């Protein structure tokens, strides 16, 4: 095994290259990364693991991975088969601007639908599940009485061209841990890979719920009691 | 293995610590406890096993569990990694007020949607699946001609603050085996862990069906024949 | 192993007791038999295997099964743990009236929804999948140009009381291989267990599709070209 | 092992007969080929592997496969159990007209629904996932700013009778890598089995998304900004 192979080959299931493989299988089963869509990256110190471009996410192998040095932006190890992911500068933005430990990108249909239903910002209020989302600028999590806000940026022809607007959104919304991309999907990051995964799950739950609420005439950001204005609300029967 | 470790380490798959692990994986696959949401507890005699706070439910290990003495409320064993679940006083309420053997808490989207569609009480009538729900105050199960009622309580900022209203609902609805929490989810309990799991499955089936019925203009508590008033009912074609 | 145990214990995965266990796990994953709902029976010659009442379908063991002699209606082997299923006389009706080799009963939500949307008969026309459904009175299958008809009977308080109306429906619709039960679910049978399973899958696919068509304003029995009257049909864009 | 058996029996998981078995299990889990619906074929050089007719796709064995010589149309190996698939001439059309390496046929409900919502051509524009679909007549993939077009042909009583209209559609739409069949399903092909599988996944994602968009009053081919005309669009809240 060469030196660079040791960056991606490990018997430890918690090695970043193995975790990327494991999590991409899970995301595939969730219908988030079918058709080679989406991507994921993990950072440990200044070392960054990156799933490659155009790979079937559920069939990826650790040896398909790219490994990059965050400071020099040099590849420490290249995939022998695949090209680098166009998501790479977006993942790096989460690392440099937010000191994230991992970044997940999916084509979740709930995310895409919310970008077709909301204008500049996705908002949802007073749903228990938002308590799994961090406050980011201070330690701790959103409370039940808070509103979750996720900025929506416009899509571009080439994924790497999203970098500027993604970075602008990250700066404009200092508390956000995710950015939605219209007609495309979502980027979610966190301090560690597990935190990124949990945030992504909780946010997708909320995006999915928001679509259902809107379908039933309930305002996701209307707040406590606003459900009574829903056209299907059964006030008389209760 | 220390004495307290023997409370959570067992080769018996039916040991409460192992069952909690197994069932949480199942609930995760059902989208009921993603993003660390939800929880579960099992009681045997005066010993109570509790899944911890903030844990990824599908990755939990038996050694992550808390174990409590029901009478003294002292922890017999603490999780070395996690904090106690804020659901703890709610689970204990099911044990002390109803002599339950297990209590399950999920963030099921069908449950949340029903709390946004119903006012004080979820009701559904004349669906075969309600025959899996117990009558509670006497032995036996609901009949096809009965109406299932599940009280809905308002959510609070901190989960433990639900205790008083949950206990009040349990007392006001002596036949209920579940309580819905608005914009949050559901608590379901039963005499044993398997009964709690079956009740939870049957109730979630009915919550999901109720949402579909309401979407199609059918009144879930309208009773036999009321479906003919549904706006999509195909009386002329039959 | 006693003589009666040999009726349910076999190392052959195709033994009826093992097939019932395998298929119930599959049906559970399809959300058709959660909460102990539903059931299944297989017949070979005059020997009938029956899943018991009140069992978690995904956790059933071959030794939980009842075995009955079709002619005498005597139990050749009783479950040591469970009571006989109330579906038993319904399964037997499929054997005596139709010479079926297996009968499947599910609480499929697509089936329940269709009983709330159709009056006396479920009908769907000109969908390729109906070619998997047999003509029954003669050999062969429905053609793409045929209409599938499945009678709907009213539910009763006790499942065994469905026997008379189920038998009447079987006689009134000599070509049907299934009967829907309003607010309850569906019974599907076939010459062999695999045929019953395939018919059940194809019928559930069509029930699910019919609900979607009705939601989109398309008449499931309207036939070829009627989709153009659907309120969402995009005639101008095509 | 006879000579012809070696055409379907191999310990290599990448052997076409093994890949067909593996992929059909995956498609079954996606609800695309339940009830024996759908089919798949792989070509290597002039040798064509074909799943048989009427087989349960998730239970197929490599030895159930037919093998054909593309030039002579002679069977090199026949399934001992099953009849040839009526899809065979359709699969061969993709090989002869497009030099495809594999062809997948599913009864996907998203595909069927789109044939009931669109007239002559399915169209969707400006969704990131279309970048997984090839341009076909030149190398490379669709861009985010392109419109994906998939022709829709009318169904026939016998699947083999689709051959002429499928071939006509392939010629009329030289850039298409798929053809929809009204009230039936979809055919998707690609240069290799993996490309066909990726195209099928990406197209099904887009068909599913199109149904959701239409349900929410958003025009799938309306293009960037047209979502603001959607009846549920939340312009005021953003």
Coordinates of C-alpha atoms in Angstrom, one line a residue, chain D:
Chain D
X1 CA -21.8 -27.4 -16.8
X2 CA -22.8 -27.4 -20.5
X3 CA -21.6 -24.8 -22.9
X4 CA -24.8 -22.9 -22.8
X5 CA -25.0 -22.9 -19.0
X6 CA -21.7 -21.1 -18.9
X7 CA -23.5 -18.2 -20.6
X8 CA -25.5 -17.6 -17.4
X9 CA -23.6 -19.2 -14.6
X10 CA -20.6 -17.2 -13.3
X11 CA -19.0 -16.4 -9.9
X12 CA -18.3 -12.9 -11.2
X13 CA -20.9 -10.5 -9.7
X14 CA -20.4 -8.3 -12.8
X15 CA -21.4 -11.1 -15.2
X16 CA -24.5 -9.9 -17.1
X17 CA -26.7 -12.7 -15.8
X18 CA -25.8 -11.8 -12.2
X19 CA -26.2 -8.0 -12.8
X20 CA -29.7 -8.6 -14.1
X21 CA -30.6 -10.5 -11.0
X22 CA -29.1 -7.8 -8.7
X23 CA -30.7 -4.9 -10.5
X24 CA -34.1 -6.5 -10.7
X25 CA -34.1 -6.8 -6.9
X26 CA -33.3 -3.1 -6.6
X27 CA -36.0 -2.2 -9.1
X28 CA -38.5 -4.3 -7.2
X29 CA -37.7 -2.5 -4.0
X30 CA -38.4 0.8 -5.9
X31 CA -41.9 -0.5 -6.8
X32 CA -41.0 -0.4 -10.5
X33 CA -41.4 -4.1 -11.4
X34 CA -43.8 -5.6 -8.8
X35 CA -46.3 -8.2 -10.0
X36 CA -43.8 -9.5 -12.6
X37 CA -44.0 -6.2 -14.5
X38 CA -41.1 -4.7 -16.3
X39 CA -37.9 -6.2 -17.6
X40 CA -34.2 -5.7 -18.4
X41 CA -31.7 -6.7 -20.9
X42 CA -27.9 -6.4 -21.2
X43 CA -25.8 -6.6 -24.4
X44 CA -22.1 -7.4 -24.6
X45 CA -20.9 -7.4 -28.2
X46 CA -23.4 -9.5 -30.1
X47 CA -24.5 -11.4 -27.1
X48 CA -27.8 -10.3 -25.4
X49 CA -29.0 -11.4 -22.0
X50 CA -32.8 -11.1 -21.4
X51 CA -34.9 -11.6 -18.3
X52 CA -37.8 -13.9 -19.1
X53 CA -41.5 -13.3 -19.2
X54 CA -43.8 -13.6 -16.1
X55 CA -41.0 -13.9 -13.6
X56 CA -41.1 -12.4 -10.1
X57 CA -38.3 -9.9 -10.7
X58 CA -36.9 -10.1 -7.1
X59 CA -36.7 -13.9 -7.1
X60 CA -35.2 -14.4 -10.5
X61 CA -32.1 -16.6 -10.9
X62 CA -29.3 -16.3 -13.4
X63 CA -30.4 -19.6 -14.9
X64 CA -33.9 -18.2 -15.7
X65 CA -32.3 -16.0 -18.3
X66 CA -32.5 -16.2 -22.1
X67 CA -29.3 -15.5 -24.2
X68 CA -29.6 -14.4 -27.8
X69 CA -27.2 -13.7 -30.7
X70 CA -28.0 -10.1 -31.8
X71 CA -27.1 -10.7 -35.5
X72 CA -28.9 -14.0 -36.1
X73 CA -31.6 -13.4 -33.5
X74 CA -31.1 -17.0 -32.5
X75 CA -31.4 -18.0 -28.9
X76 CA -28.0 -19.2 -27.7
X77 CA -29.6 -20.4 -24.5
X78 CA -33.2 -20.8 -23.5
X79 CA -34.7 -20.5 -20.0
X80 CA -35.8 -24.0 -18.9
X81 CA -38.8 -22.6 -17.0
X82 CA -40.0 -19.4 -18.6
X83 CA -41.1 -18.0 -21.9
X84 CA -39.3 -15.2 -23.7
X85 CA -40.2 -11.7 -22.7
X86 CA -42.6 -9.8 -25.0
X87 CA -40.2 -6.9 -24.5
X88 CA -37.5 -8.6 -26.5
X89 CA -38.0 -6.8 -29.8
X90 CA -38.2 -3.5 -27.9
X91 CA -34.9 -4.1 -26.2
X92 CA -33.3 -5.2 -29.5
X93 CA -34.5 -1.9 -31.1
X94 CA -32.4 0.0 -28.6
X95 CA -29.4 -2.2 -29.5
X96 CA -29.8 -1.9 -33.3
X97 CA -30.9 1.7 -33.6
X98 CA -28.8 3.2 -30.8
X99 CA -26.0 0.7 -30.2
X100 CA -27.1 0.6 -26.5
X101 CA -25.4 -1.8 -24.0
X102 CA -28.5 -2.2 -21.9
X103 CA -32.2 -1.4 -21.8
X104 CA -34.5 -1.2 -18.7
X105 CA -38.3 -1.3 -18.8
X106 CA -40.3 -0.4 -15.7
X107 CA -44.0 0.1 -14.7
X108 CA -43.0 3.1 -12.5
X109 CA -46.1 4.8 -11.3
X110 CA -44.4 8.2 -11.8
X111 CA -43.9 7.2 -15.5
X112 CA -47.6 6.1 -15.8
X113 CA -48.8 9.2 -14.2
X114 CA -46.8 11.4 -16.5
X115 CA -48.3 9.7 -19.5
X116 CA -51.7 10.6 -18.1
X117 CA -50.7 14.3 -17.6
X118 CA -48.8 15.0 -20.8
X119 CA -49.9 14.6 -24.4
X120 CA -47.2 13.7 -27.0
X121 CA -44.0 14.6 -25.1
X122 CA -42.9 14.8 -21.4
X123 CA -40.9 17.9 -20.9
X124 CA -39.1 19.3 -17.8
X125 CA -36.8 22.3 -17.7
X126 CA -34.2 23.8 -15.4
X127 CA -33.9 21.1 -12.7
X128 CA -30.4 20.2 -11.7
X129 CA -31.0 16.4 -12.0
X130 CA -31.4 16.7 -15.8
X131 CA -27.6 17.1 -15.9
X132 CA -27.4 13.3 -15.4
X133 CA -29.2 12.8 -18.8
X134 CA -27.0 12.5 -21.9
X135 CA -27.2 14.6 -25.0
X136 CA -26.9 11.4 -27.0
X137 CA -26.2 12.9 -30.5
X138 CA -23.0 14.5 -29.2
X139 CA -20.9 13.5 -26.2
X140 CA -21.8 15.1 -22.9
X141 CA -24.9 15.7 -20.8
X142 CA -27.8 18.1 -20.8
X143 CA -27.1 21.4 -19.0
X144 CA -29.2 23.0 -16.3
X145 CA -30.7 25.4 -18.9
X146 CA -31.8 22.6 -21.2
X147 CA -35.2 21.0 -21.5
X148 CA -35.5 17.2 -21.2
X149 CA -37.9 15.8 -23.8
X150 CA -39.2 12.2 -23.7
X151 CA -41.6 11.1 -26.4
X152 CA -44.8 9.3 -25.3
X153 CA -46.2 6.5 -27.5
X154 CA -49.6 4.9 -27.3
X155 CA -49.9 1.4 -25.7
X156 CA -50.9 -1.7 -27.7
X157 CA -52.6 -4.9 -26.7
X158 CA -49.4 -6.9 -27.1
X159 CA -46.1 -5.5 -26.0
X160 CA -44.2 -6.7 -29.1
X161 CA -46.6 -4.5 -31.2
X162 CA -45.0 -1.5 -29.7
X163 CA -41.9 -2.1 -31.7
X164 CA -42.8 0.0 -34.8
X165 CA -43.9 3.1 -32.8
X166 CA -41.0 2.8 -30.4
X167 CA -38.6 2.7 -33.4
X168 CA -40.4 5.7 -35.0
X169 CA -40.1 7.7 -31.7
X170 CA -36.4 6.8 -31.4
X171 CA -35.9 8.1 -35.0
X172 CA -38.1 11.2 -34.5
X173 CA -36.3 12.1 -31.3
X174 CA -32.6 11.4 -32.0
X175 CA -31.5 12.8 -28.6
X176 CA -33.8 10.8 -26.5
X177 CA -32.5 8.0 -24.3
X178 CA -36.0 6.9 -23.2
X179 CA -39.5 6.4 -24.5
X180 CA -42.7 6.6 -22.3
X181 CA -45.6 4.3 -23.1
X182 CA -49.0 5.7 -22.2
X183 CA -50.8 3.8 -19.4
X184 CA -47.9 1.4 -19.3
X185 CA -44.4 2.6 -18.2
X186 CA -41.1 3.6 -19.6
X187 CA -38.1 2.2 -21.6
X188 CA -34.7 3.6 -20.9
X189 CA -31.4 2.6 -22.5
X190 CA -27.7 3.5 -22.2
X191 CA -24.3 2.7 -23.5
X192 CA -23.6 0.4 -20.6
X193 CA -25.8 -1.3 -18.0
X194 CA -24.6 1.2 -15.4
X195 CA -25.4 4.2 -17.6
X196 CA -28.8 2.8 -18.4
X197 CA -29.4 2.4 -14.7
X198 CA -28.2 5.9 -13.9
X199 CA -30.4 7.4 -16.7
X200 CA -33.4 5.5 -15.5
X201 CA -32.9 6.7 -11.9
X202 CA -32.4 10.3 -13.0
X203 CA -35.4 10.2 -15.3
X204 CA -37.7 8.6 -12.7
X205 CA -36.6 11.3 -10.2
X206 CA -37.7 13.9 -12.8
X207 CA -41.0 12.2 -13.6
X208 CA -41.7 12.0 -9.8
X209 CA -40.8 15.6 -9.3
X210 CA -43.0 16.7 -12.3
X211 CA -46.0 15.0 -10.8
X212 CA -45.4 16.9 -7.5
X213 CA -44.9 20.2 -9.3
X214 CA -48.1 19.8 -11.3
X215 CA -50.0 18.9 -8.0
X216 CA -48.7 22.2 -6.5
X217 CA -49.6 24.2 -9.6
X218 CA -46.0 24.6 -10.9
X219 CA -45.3 24.1 -14.6
X220 CA -42.4 21.6 -15.0
X221 CA -41.4 23.1 -18.3
X222 CA -42.2 26.7 -17.3
X223 CA -38.6 27.4 -16.7
X224 CA -36.7 29.6 -14.2
X225 CA -39.0 32.1 -12.4
X226 CA -42.2 30.4 -13.5
X227 CA -42.5 28.9 -10.1
X228 CA -43.6 32.4 -8.9
X229 CA -46.9 31.9 -10.7
X230 CA -47.6 28.7 -8.7
X231 CA -50.8 29.0 -6.6
X232 CA -48.9 28.0 -3.4
X233 CA -45.9 30.2 -4.0
X234 CA -45.1 32.2 -0.9
X235 CA -43.8 35.5 -2.4
X236 CA -45.1 37.7 0.4
X237 CA -43.5 35.8 3.2
X238 CA -40.0 35.4 1.7

